[in-house]
Short mmCIF file of C-alpha atoms and ligand atoms in Angstrom, two decimals:
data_model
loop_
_atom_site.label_atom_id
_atom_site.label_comp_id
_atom_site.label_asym_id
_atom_site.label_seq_id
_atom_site.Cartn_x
_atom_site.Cartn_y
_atom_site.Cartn_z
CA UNK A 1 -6.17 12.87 25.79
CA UNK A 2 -7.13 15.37 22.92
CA UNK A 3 -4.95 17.94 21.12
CA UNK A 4 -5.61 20.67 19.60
CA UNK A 5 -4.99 20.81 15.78
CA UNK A 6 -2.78 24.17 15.08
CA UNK A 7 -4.50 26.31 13.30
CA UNK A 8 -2.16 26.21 10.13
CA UNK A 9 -2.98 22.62 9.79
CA UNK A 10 -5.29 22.80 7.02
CA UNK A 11 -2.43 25.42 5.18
CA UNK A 12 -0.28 22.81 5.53
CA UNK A 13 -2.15 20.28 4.52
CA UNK A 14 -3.10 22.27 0.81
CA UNK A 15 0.48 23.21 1.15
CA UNK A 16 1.48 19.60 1.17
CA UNK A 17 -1.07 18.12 -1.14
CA UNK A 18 -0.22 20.00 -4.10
CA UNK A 19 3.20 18.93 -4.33
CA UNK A 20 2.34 15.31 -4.24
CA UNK A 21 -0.48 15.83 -7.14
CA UNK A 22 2.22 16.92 -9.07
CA UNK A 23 3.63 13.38 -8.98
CA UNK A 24 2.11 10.61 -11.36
CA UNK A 25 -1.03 12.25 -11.52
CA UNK A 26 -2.92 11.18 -15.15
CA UNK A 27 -6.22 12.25 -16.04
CA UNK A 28 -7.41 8.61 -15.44
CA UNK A 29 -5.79 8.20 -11.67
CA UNK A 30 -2.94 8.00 -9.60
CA UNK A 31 0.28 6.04 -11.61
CA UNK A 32 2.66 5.19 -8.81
CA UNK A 33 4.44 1.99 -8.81
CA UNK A 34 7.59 0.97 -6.71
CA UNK A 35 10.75 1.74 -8.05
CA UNK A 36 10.44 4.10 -10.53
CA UNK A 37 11.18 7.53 -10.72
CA UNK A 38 7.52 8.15 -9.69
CA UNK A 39 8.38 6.59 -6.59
CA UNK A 40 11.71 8.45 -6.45
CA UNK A 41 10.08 11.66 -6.53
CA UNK A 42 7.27 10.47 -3.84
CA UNK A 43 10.62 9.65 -1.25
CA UNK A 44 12.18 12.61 -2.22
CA UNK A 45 8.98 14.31 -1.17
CA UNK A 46 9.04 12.51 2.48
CA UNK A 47 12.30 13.11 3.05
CA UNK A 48 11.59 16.83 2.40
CA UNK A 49 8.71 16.48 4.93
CA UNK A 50 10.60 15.29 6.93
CA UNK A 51 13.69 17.45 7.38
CA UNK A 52 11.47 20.37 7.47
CA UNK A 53 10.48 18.94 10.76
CA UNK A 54 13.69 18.30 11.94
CA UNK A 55 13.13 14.37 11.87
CA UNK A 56 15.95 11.93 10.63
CA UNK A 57 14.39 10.22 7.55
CA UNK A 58 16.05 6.02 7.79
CA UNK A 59 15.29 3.66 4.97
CA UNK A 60 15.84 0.12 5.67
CA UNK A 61 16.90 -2.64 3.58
CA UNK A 62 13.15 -3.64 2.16
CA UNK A 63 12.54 0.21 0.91
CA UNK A 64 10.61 1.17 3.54
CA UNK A 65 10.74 4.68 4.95
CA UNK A 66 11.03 6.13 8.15
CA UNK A 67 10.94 9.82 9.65
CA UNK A 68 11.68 9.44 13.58
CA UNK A 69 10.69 12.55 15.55
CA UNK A 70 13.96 13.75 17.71
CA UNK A 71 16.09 11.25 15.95
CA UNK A 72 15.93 7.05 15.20
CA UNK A 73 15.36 5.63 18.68
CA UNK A 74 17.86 3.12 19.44
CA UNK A 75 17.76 -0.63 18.74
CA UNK A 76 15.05 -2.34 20.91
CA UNK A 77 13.18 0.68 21.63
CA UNK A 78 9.41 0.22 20.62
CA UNK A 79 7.93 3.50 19.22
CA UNK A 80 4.63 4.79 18.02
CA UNK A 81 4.38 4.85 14.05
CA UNK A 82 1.70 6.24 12.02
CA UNK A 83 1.57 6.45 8.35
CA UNK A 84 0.70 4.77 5.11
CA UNK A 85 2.02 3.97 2.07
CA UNK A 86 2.81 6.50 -1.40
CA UNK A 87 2.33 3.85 -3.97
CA UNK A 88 -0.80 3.42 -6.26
CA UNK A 89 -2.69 0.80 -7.68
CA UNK A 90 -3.05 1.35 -11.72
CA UNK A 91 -5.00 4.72 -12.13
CA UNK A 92 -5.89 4.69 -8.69
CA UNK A 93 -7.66 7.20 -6.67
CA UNK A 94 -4.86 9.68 -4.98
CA UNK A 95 -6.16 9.45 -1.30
CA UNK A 96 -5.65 5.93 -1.11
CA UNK A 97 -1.95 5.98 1.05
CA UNK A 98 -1.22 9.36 1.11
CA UNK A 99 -3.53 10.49 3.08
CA UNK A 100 -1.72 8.36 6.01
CA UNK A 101 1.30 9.48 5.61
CA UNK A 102 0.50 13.09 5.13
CA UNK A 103 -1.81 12.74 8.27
CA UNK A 104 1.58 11.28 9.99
CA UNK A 105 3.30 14.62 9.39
CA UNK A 106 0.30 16.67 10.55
CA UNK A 107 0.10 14.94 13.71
CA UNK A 108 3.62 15.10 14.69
CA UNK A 109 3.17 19.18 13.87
CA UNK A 110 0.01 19.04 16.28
CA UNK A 111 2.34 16.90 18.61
CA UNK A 112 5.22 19.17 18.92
CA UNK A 113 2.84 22.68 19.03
CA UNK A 114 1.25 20.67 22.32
CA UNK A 115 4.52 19.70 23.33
CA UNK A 116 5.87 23.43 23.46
CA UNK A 117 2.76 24.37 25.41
CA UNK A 118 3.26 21.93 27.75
CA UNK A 119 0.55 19.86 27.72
CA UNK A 120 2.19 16.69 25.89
CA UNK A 121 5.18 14.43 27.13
CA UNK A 122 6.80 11.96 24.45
CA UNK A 123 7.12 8.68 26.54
CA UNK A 124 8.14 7.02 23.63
CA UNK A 125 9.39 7.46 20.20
CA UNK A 126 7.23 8.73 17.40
CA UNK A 127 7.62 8.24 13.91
CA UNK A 128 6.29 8.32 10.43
CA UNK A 129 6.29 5.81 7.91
CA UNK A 130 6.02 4.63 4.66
CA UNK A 131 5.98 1.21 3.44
CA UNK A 132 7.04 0.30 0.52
CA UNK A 133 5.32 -1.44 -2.55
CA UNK A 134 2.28 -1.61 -0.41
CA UNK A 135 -0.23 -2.14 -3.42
CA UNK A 136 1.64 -4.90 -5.50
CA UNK A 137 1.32 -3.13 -8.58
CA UNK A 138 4.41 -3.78 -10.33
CA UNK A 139 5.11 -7.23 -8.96
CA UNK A 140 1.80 -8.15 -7.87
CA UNK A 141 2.46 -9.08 -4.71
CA UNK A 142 0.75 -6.65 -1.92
CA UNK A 143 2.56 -5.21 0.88
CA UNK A 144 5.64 -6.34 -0.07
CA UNK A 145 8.10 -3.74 1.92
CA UNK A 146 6.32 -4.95 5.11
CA UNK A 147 5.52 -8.88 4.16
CA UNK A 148 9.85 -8.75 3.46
CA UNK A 149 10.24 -6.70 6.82
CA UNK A 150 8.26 -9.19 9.10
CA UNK A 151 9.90 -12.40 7.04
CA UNK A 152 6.82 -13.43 6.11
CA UNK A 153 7.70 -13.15 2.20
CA UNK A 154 11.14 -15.16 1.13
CA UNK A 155 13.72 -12.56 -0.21
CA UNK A 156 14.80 -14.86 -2.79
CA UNK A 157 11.57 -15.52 -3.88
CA UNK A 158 11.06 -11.66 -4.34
CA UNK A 159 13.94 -11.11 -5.62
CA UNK A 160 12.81 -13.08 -8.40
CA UNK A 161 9.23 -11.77 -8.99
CA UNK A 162 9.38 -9.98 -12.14
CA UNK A 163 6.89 -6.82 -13.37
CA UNK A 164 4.39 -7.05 -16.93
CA UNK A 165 8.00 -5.71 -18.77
CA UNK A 166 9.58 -8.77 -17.31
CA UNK A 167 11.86 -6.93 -14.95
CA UNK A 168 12.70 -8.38 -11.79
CA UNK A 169 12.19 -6.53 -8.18
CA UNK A 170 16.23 -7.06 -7.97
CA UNK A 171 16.82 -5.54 -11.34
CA UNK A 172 14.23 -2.57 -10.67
CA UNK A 173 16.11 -1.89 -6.88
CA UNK A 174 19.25 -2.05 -8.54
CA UNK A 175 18.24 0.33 -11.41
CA UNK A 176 17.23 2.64 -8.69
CA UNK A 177 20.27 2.26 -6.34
CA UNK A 178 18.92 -0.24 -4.28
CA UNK A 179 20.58 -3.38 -2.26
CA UNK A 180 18.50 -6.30 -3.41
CA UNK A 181 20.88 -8.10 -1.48
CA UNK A 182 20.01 -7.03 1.96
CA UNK A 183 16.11 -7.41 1.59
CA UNK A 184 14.17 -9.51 3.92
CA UNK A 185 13.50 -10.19 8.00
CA UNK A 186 14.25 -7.20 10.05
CA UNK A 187 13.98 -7.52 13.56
CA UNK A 188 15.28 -4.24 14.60
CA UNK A 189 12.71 -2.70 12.24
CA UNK A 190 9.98 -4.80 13.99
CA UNK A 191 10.61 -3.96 17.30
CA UNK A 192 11.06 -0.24 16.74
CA UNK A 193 7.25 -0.39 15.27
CA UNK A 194 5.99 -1.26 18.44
CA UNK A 195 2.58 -0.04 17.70
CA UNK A 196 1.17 1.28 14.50
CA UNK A 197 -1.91 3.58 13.60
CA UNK A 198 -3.20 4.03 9.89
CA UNK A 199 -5.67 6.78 9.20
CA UNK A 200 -6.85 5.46 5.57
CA UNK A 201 -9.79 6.83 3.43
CA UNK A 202 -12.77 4.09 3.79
CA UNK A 203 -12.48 2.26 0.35
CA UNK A 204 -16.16 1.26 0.36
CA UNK A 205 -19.74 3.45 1.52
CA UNK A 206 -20.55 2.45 5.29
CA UNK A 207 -19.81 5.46 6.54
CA UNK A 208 -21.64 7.16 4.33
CA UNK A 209 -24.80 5.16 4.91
CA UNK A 210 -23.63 6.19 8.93
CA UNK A 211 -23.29 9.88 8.26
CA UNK A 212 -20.11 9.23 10.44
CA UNK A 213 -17.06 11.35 9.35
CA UNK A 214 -14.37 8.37 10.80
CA UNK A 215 -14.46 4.73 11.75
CA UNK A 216 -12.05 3.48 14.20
CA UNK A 217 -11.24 -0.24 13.24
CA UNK A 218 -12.03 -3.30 15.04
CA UNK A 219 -10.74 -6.09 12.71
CA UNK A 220 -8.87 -6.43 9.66
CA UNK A 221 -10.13 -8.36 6.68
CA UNK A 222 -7.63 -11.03 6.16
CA UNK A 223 -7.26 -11.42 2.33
CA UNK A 224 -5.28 -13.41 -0.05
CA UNK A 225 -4.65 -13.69 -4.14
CA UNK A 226 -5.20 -17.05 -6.39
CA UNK A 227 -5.02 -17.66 -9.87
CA UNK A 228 -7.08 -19.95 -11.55
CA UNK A 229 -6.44 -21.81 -14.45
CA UNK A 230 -9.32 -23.54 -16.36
CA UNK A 231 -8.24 -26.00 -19.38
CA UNK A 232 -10.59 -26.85 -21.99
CA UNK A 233 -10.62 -27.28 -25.69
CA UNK A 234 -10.51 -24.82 -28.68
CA UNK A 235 -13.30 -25.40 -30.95
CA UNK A 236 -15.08 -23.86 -34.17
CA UNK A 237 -17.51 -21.03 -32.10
CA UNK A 238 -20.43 -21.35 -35.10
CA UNK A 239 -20.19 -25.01 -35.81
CA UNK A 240 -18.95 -27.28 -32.58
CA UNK A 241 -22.39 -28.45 -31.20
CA UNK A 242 -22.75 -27.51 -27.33
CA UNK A 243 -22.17 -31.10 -26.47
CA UNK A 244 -19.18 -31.88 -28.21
CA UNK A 245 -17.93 -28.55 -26.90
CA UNK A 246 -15.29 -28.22 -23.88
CA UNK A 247 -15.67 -24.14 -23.22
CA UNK A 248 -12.96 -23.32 -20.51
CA UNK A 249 -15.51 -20.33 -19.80
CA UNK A 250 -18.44 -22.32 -18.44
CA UNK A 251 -15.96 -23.69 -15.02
CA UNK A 252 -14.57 -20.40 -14.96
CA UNK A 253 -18.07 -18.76 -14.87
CA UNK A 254 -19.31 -21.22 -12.63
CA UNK A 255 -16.76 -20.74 -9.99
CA UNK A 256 -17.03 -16.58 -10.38
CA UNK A 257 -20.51 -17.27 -9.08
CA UNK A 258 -19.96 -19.53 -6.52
CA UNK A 259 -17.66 -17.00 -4.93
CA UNK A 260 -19.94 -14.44 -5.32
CA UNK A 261 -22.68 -16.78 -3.27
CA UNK A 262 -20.44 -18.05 -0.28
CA UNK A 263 -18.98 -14.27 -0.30
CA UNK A 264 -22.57 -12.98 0.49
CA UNK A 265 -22.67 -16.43 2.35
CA UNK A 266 -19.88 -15.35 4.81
CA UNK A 267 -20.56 -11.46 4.33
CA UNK A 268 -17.16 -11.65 3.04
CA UNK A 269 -15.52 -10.24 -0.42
CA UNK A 270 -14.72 -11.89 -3.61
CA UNK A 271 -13.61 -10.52 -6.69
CA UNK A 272 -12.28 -12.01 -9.99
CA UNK A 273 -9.91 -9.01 -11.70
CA UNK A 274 -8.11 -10.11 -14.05
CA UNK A 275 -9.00 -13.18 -16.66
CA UNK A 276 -6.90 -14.26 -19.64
CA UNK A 277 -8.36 -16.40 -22.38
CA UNK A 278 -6.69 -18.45 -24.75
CA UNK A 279 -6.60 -18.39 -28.07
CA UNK A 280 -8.89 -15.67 -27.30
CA UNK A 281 -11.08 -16.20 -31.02
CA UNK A 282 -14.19 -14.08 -30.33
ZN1 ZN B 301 -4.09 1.98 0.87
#
């Protein structure tokens, strides 16, 4: 069934889009990382959103957010949720999340104008969501409000993960009046998100190459995160001959290019984004 977008959609959507570029915006990109009073200002924005709807805003234990249209359903009810996430990677581009959870809003408002007229009947629980941490800037673990939520990540383990400043994610929830305590498997939370649709901007150029304005997904890319670390011996760069030598940087380069080949291989992705040498002598 299709619905009509109200015609004050795209008002509201300007409307709502310049009060979120007013929050960690920097010439270079998009600064928001989880717990901080960037992300503060990015709840207190959905929360706004939200009551201006008339939805009842619930945050559960892991820091994720919830708006439920007509109310939170009750435990063991399975409900539609759309939405994204409002956290950044460093300098990131500002479509990347919020355009999910903005999206969310828009399409309860088209929801509710269809409603009025008749033409739509809720059969189950809608609501709007954002999860937290979903980048792994600070603690560099990605999706960590949902990976705590579905138990997949151990809350003492998190707990303990600690940002570049050496802060932990239990000092920064504390600092921002958090329950570090109470993170971690939550089955109510699970079952409420019975079914979930993203709209997220296309991070790569396919459907550009399409001349399609949307893709609807049929798979998700599985992906994970490894460090590497590559021991060899510090030697005089002008002198040591190349075969008394034991460069660290040779493996390391090696195995940047073997990714590279079995990820064009596979037609899969592989990227190397952060390296670290030591001593570091140029
Ligand atoms: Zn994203």
């Amino acid at each position: 069934m299709l619905i009509d977008v109200p015609d004050t959609a795209l008002t509201t959507f300007r409307a709502m889009w310049a009060e979120l570029d007013r929050i960690g915006v920097h010439p270079t990109g998009t600064r928001r990382y989880s717990w901080t009073a960037e992300d503060a200002a990015l709840r207190k924005w959905f929360t706004a959103q939200a009551s201006a709807r008339g939805m009842e805003v619930h945050t559960d234990a892991n820091g994720n957010i919830r708006a439920w249209w007509g109310g939170r359903p009750a435990d063991g009810d399975a409900g539609v949720v759309t939405g994204s996430h409002l956290d950044s990677v460093a300098d990131g581009g500002k479509w990347d999340g919020p355009l999910g959870v903005l999206l969310g809003f828009l399409a309860v408002d088209a929801l509710a104008a269809a409603e009025a007229r008749g033409e739509f009947v809720r059969a189950r629980p809608v609501g709007v969501v954002d999860y937290m941490d979903e980048e792994g800037t600070r603690f560099g673990v990605a999706c960590l409000g949902s990976k705590l939520m579905s138990g997949v990540l151990d809350p003492e383990k998190a707990r303990a993960l600690t940002d570049a400043d050496g802060v932990s994610l239990a000092e920064a929830m504390r600092a921002a009046g958090a329950d570090p305590d109470r993170i971690g498997r939550d089955d109510a939370e699970i079952t409420l998100s019975g079914a979930q649709v993203e709209v997220h901007i296309e991070q790569g150029k396919q459907l550009v190459g399409l001349e399609a304005p949307v893709g609807v997904a049929s798979a998700i890319w599985p992906h994970g995160r490894w460090s590497f670390t590559f021991d060899g011996v510090a030697d005089h760069a002008g002198t040591a001959r190349l075969v008394d030598r034991k460069d660290a940087a040779l493996p390391f380069a090696s195995t940047v290019l073997a990714a590279r080949a079995v990820a064009e291989e596979l037609d899969a992705r592989a990227t190397f984004g952060r390296f670290h040498v030591e001593p570091g002598g140029p």
